[in-house]
mmCIF file of C-alpha atoms in Angstrom:
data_model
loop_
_atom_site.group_PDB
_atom_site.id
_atom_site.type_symbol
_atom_site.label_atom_id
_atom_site.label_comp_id
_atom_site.label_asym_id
_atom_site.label_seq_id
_atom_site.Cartn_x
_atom_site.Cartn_y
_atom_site.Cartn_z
ATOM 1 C CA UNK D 25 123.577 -150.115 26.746
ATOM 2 C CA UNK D 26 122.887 -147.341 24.245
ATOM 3 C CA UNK D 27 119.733 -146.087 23.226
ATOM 4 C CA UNK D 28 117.968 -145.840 19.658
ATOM 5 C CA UNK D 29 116.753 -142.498 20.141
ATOM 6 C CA UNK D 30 116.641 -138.922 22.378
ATOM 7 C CA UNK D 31 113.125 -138.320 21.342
ATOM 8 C CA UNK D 32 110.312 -140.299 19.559
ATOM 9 C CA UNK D 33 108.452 -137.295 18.112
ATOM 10 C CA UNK D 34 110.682 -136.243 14.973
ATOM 11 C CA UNK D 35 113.136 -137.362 12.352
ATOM 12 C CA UNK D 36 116.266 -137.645 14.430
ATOM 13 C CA UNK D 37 120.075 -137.796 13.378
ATOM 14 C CA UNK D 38 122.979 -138.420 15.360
ATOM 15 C CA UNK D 39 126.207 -135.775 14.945
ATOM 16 C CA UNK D 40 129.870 -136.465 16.002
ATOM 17 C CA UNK D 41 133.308 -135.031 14.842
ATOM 18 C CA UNK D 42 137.303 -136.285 15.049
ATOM 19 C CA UNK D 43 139.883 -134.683 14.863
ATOM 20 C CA UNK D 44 139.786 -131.626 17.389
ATOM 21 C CA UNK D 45 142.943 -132.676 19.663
ATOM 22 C CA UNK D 46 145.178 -133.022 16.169
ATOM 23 C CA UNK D 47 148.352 -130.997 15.406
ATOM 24 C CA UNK D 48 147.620 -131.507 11.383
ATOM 25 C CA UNK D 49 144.695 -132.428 9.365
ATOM 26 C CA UNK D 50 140.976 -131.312 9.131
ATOM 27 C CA UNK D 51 138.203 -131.618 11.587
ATOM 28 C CA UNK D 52 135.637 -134.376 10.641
ATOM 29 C CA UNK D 53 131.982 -134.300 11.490
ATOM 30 C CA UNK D 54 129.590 -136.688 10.548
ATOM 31 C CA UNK D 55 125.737 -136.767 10.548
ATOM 32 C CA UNK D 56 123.341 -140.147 10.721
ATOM 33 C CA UNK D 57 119.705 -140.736 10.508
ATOM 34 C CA UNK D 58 119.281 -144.471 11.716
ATOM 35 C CA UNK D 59 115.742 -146.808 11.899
ATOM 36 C CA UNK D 60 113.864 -146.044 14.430
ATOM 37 C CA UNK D 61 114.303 -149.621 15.767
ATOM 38 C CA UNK D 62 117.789 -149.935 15.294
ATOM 39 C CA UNK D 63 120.008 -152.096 17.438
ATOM 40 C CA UNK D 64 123.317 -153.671 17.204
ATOM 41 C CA UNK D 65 125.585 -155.194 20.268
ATOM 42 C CA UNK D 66 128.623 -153.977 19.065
ATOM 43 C CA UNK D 67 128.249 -150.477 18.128
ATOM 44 C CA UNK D 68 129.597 -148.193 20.543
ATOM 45 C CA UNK D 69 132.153 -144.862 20.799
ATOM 46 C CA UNK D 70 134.422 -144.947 18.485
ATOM 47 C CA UNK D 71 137.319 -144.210 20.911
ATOM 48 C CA UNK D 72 136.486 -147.958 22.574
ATOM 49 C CA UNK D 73 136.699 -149.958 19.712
ATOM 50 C CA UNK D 74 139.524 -151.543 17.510
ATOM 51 C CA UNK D 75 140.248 -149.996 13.862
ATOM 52 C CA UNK D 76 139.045 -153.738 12.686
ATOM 53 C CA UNK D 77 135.919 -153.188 13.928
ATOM 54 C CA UNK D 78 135.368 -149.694 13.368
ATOM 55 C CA UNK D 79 135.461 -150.292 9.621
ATOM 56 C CA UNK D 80 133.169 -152.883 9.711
ATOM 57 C CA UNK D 81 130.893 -150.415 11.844
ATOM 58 C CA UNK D 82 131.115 -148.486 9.402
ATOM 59 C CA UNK D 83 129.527 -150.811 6.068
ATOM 60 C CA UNK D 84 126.560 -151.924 8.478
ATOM 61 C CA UNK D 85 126.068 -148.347 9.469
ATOM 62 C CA UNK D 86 126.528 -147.004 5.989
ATOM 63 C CA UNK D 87 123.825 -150.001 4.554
ATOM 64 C CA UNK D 88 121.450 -149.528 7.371
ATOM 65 C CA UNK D 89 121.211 -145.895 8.222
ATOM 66 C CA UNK D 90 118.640 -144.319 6.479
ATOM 67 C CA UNK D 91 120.716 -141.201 5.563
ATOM 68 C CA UNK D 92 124.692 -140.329 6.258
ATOM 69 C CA UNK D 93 126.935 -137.854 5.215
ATOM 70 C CA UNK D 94 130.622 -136.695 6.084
ATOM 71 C CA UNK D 95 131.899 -133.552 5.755
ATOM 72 C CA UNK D 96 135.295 -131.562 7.277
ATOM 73 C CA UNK D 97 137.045 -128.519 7.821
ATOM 74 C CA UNK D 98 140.364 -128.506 7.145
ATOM 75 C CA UNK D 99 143.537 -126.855 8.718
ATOM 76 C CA UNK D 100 143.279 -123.253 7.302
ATOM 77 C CA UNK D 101 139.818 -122.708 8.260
ATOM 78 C CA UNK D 102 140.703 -124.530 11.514
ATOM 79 C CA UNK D 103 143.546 -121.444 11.542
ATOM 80 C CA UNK D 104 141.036 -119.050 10.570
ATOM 81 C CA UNK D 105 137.421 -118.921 12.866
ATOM 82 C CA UNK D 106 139.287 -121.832 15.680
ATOM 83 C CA UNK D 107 138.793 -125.634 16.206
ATOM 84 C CA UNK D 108 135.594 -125.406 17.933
ATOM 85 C CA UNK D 109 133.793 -123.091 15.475
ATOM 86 C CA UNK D 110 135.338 -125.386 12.943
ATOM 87 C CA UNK D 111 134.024 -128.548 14.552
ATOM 88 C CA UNK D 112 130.307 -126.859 14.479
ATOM 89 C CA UNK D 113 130.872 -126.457 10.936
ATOM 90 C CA UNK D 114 131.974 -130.169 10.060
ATOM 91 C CA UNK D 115 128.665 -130.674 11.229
ATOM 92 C CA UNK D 116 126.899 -128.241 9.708
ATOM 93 C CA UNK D 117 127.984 -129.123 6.301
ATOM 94 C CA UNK D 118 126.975 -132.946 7.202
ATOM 95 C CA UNK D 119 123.673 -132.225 8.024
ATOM 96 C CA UNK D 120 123.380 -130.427 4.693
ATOM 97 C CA UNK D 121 124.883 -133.516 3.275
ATOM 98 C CA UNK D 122 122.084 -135.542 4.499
ATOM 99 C CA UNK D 123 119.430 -136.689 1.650
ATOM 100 C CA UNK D 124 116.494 -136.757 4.403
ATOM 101 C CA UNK D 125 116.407 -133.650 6.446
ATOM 102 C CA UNK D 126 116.085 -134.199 10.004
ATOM 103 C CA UNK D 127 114.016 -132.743 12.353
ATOM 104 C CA UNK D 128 115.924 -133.044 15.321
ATOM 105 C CA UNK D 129 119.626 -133.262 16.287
ATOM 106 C CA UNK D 130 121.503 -134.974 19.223
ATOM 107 C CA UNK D 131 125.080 -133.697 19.472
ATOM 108 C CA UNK D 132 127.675 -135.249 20.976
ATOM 109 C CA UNK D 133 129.380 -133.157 23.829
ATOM 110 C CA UNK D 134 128.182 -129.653 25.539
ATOM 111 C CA UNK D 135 128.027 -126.918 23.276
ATOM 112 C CA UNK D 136 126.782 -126.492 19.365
ATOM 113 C CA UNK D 137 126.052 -123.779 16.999
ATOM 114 C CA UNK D 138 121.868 -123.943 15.820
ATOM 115 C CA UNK D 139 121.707 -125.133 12.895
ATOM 116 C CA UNK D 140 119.226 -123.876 10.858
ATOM 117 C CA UNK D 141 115.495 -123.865 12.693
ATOM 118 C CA UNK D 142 116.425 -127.549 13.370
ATOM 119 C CA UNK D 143 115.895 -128.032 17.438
ATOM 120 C CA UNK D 144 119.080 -129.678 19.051
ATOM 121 C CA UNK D 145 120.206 -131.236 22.180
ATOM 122 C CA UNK D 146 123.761 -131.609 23.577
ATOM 123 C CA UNK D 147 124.872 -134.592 25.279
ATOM 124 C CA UNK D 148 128.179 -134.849 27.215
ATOM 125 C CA UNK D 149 129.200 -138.585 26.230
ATOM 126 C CA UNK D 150 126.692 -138.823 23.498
ATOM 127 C CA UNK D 151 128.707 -141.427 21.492
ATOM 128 C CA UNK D 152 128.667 -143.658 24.641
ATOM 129 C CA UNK D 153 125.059 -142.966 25.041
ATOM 130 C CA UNK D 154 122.809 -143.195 21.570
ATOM 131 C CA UNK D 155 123.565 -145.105 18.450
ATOM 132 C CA UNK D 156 122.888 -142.488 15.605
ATOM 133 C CA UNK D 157 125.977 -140.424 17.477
ATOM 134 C CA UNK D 158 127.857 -143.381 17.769
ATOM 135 C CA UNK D 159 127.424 -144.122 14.721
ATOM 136 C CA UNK D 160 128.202 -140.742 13.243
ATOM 137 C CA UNK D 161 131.559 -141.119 15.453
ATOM 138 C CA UNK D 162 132.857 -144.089 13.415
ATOM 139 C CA UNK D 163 132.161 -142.685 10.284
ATOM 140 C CA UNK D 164 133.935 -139.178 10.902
ATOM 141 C CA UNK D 165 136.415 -141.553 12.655
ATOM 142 C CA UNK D 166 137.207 -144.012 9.920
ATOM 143 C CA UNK D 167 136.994 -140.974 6.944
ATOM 144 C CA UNK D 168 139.656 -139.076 8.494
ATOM 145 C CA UNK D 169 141.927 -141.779 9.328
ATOM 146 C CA UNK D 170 141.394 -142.596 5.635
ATOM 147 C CA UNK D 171 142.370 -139.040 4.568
ATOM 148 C CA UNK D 172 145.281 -138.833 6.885
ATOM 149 C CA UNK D 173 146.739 -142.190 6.172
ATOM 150 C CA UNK D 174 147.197 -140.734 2.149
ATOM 151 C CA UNK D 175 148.727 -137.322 3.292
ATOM 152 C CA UNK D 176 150.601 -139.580 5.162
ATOM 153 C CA UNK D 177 152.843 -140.851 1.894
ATOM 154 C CA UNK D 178 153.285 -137.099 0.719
ATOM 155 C CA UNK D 179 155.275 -136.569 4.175
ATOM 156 C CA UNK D 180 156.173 -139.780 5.489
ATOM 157 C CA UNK D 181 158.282 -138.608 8.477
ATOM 158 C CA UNK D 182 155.735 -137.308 10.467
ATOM 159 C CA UNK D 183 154.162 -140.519 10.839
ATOM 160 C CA UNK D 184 150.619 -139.875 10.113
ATOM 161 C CA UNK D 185 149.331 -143.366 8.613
ATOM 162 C CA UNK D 186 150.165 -144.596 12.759
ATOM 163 C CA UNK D 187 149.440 -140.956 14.652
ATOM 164 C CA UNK D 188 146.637 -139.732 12.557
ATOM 165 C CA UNK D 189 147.723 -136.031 13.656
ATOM 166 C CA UNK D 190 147.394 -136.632 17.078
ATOM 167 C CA UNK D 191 150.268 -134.533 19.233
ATOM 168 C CA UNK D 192 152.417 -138.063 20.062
ATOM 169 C CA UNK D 193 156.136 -137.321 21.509
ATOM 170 C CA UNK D 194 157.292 -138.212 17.825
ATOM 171 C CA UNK D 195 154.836 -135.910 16.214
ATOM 172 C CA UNK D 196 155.664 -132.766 18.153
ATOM 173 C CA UNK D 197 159.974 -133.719 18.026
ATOM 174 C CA UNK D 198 159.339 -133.957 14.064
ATOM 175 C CA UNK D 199 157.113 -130.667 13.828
ATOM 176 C CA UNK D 200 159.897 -128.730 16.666
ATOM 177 C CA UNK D 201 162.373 -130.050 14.446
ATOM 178 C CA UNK D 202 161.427 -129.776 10.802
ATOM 179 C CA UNK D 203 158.365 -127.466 11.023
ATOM 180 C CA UNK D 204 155.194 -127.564 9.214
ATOM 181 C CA UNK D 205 153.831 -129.061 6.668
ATOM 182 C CA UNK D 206 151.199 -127.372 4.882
ATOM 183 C CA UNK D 207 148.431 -129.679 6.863
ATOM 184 C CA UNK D 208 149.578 -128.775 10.089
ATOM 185 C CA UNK D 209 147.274 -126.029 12.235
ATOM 186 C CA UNK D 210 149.573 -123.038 12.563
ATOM 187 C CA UNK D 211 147.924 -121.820 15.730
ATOM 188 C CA UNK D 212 148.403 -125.298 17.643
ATOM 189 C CA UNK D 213 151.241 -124.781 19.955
ATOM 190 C CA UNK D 214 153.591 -127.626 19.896
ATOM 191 C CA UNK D 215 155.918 -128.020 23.136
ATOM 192 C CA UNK D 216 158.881 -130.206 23.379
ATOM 193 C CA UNK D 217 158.036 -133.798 24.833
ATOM 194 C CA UNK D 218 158.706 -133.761 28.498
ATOM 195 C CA UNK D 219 161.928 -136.330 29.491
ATOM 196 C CA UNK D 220 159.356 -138.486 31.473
ATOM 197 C CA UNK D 221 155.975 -138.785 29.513
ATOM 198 C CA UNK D 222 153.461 -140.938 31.052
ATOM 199 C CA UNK D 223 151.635 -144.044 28.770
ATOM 200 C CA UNK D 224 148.443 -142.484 29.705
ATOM 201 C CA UNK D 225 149.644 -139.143 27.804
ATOM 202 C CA UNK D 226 150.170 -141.039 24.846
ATOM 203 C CA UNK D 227 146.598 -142.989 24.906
ATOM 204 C CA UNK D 228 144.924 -139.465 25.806
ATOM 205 C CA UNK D 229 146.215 -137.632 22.902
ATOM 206 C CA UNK D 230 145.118 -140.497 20.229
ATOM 207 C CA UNK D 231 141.583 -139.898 21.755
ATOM 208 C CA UNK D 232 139.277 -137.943 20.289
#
């Protein structure tokens, strides 16, 4: 069962990105303030829900948080300072997004830049754990697989509207074969498919 809140002491929002594991595309972060006494039964990590229900997440969240914002990095600057610094940034430029400025930030996973003076706390599993960072998972979830499903119809053959960017054994034979596209991360190394590749492989590189 997730929890409402880390701390009961400050203005607290929620921070969550998608995106790091992908061969092309930004880095999505996203940054939510929720109610204090928020609760909902179905909201959870964004990796174990369907798309259906992820987008409808994502109205509810969007109507009842009391701030949200959604910002990226994209592939160049992904090139330039490296996914994780990239990542941190997403966030960063959330949290400026946000139109009530917290006073504390939960973070989903183990490391983080500061931001600002604002205290923070990393949580390995976060999304699985508190509802603002579940909540900021869907939306930097559902944004980007809105943004890559429209790059998609500029280059069709990589298959992005169905592999968001994620390294799948078509993905990397298209990129080995035809190179890349000018949303592709030039500093991801893409391998050729091994003959045998396990059904687990494919599920772990759609997570995020």
């Amino acid at each position: 069962m997730l929890l409402a809140r880390y701390q009961h002491d400050f203005i607290e929002a929620g921070c969550d990105e998608a995106g790091r594991g992908c061969l092309a595309g930004p880095v999505f972060a996203a940054a939510v303030i929720l109610p204090r006494d928020f609760d909902h039964n179905l909201l959870n990590d964004s990796k174990q829900l369907t798309e259906d229900v992820r987008y409808q997440l994502r109205t509810e969240i969007e109507a009842r948080a009391i701030a949200h914002a959604v910002a990226w990095c994209d592939n160049c600057e992904i090139d330039e300072i490296n996914i994780l610094n990239a990542s941190f940034l997403a966030m960063h430029r959330a949290i400026d997004k946000l139109l009530c400025i917290p006073q504390f930030l939960i973070i989903d996973g183990n490391r983080f830049n500061k931001y600002s003076d604002i205290p923070h706390q990393c949580i390995v599993e976060g999304d699985a754990k508190y509802f603002s960072i579940a909540a900021a998972s869907i939306l930097a979830k559902t944004y980007r697989d809105d943004y890559m499903k429209q790059i998609a119809l500029e280059h069709p053959e990589y298959n992005w509207h169905s592999n968001k960017g994620y390294p799948t054994i078509d993905h990397r034979k298209m990129v080995l074969q035809r190179g890349h596209t000018p949303y592709h991360r030039k500093t991801f190394k893409v391998t050729e498919p091994p003959a045998r590749f396990a059904a687990t492989e494919v599920a772990d590189s759609l997570a995020d």
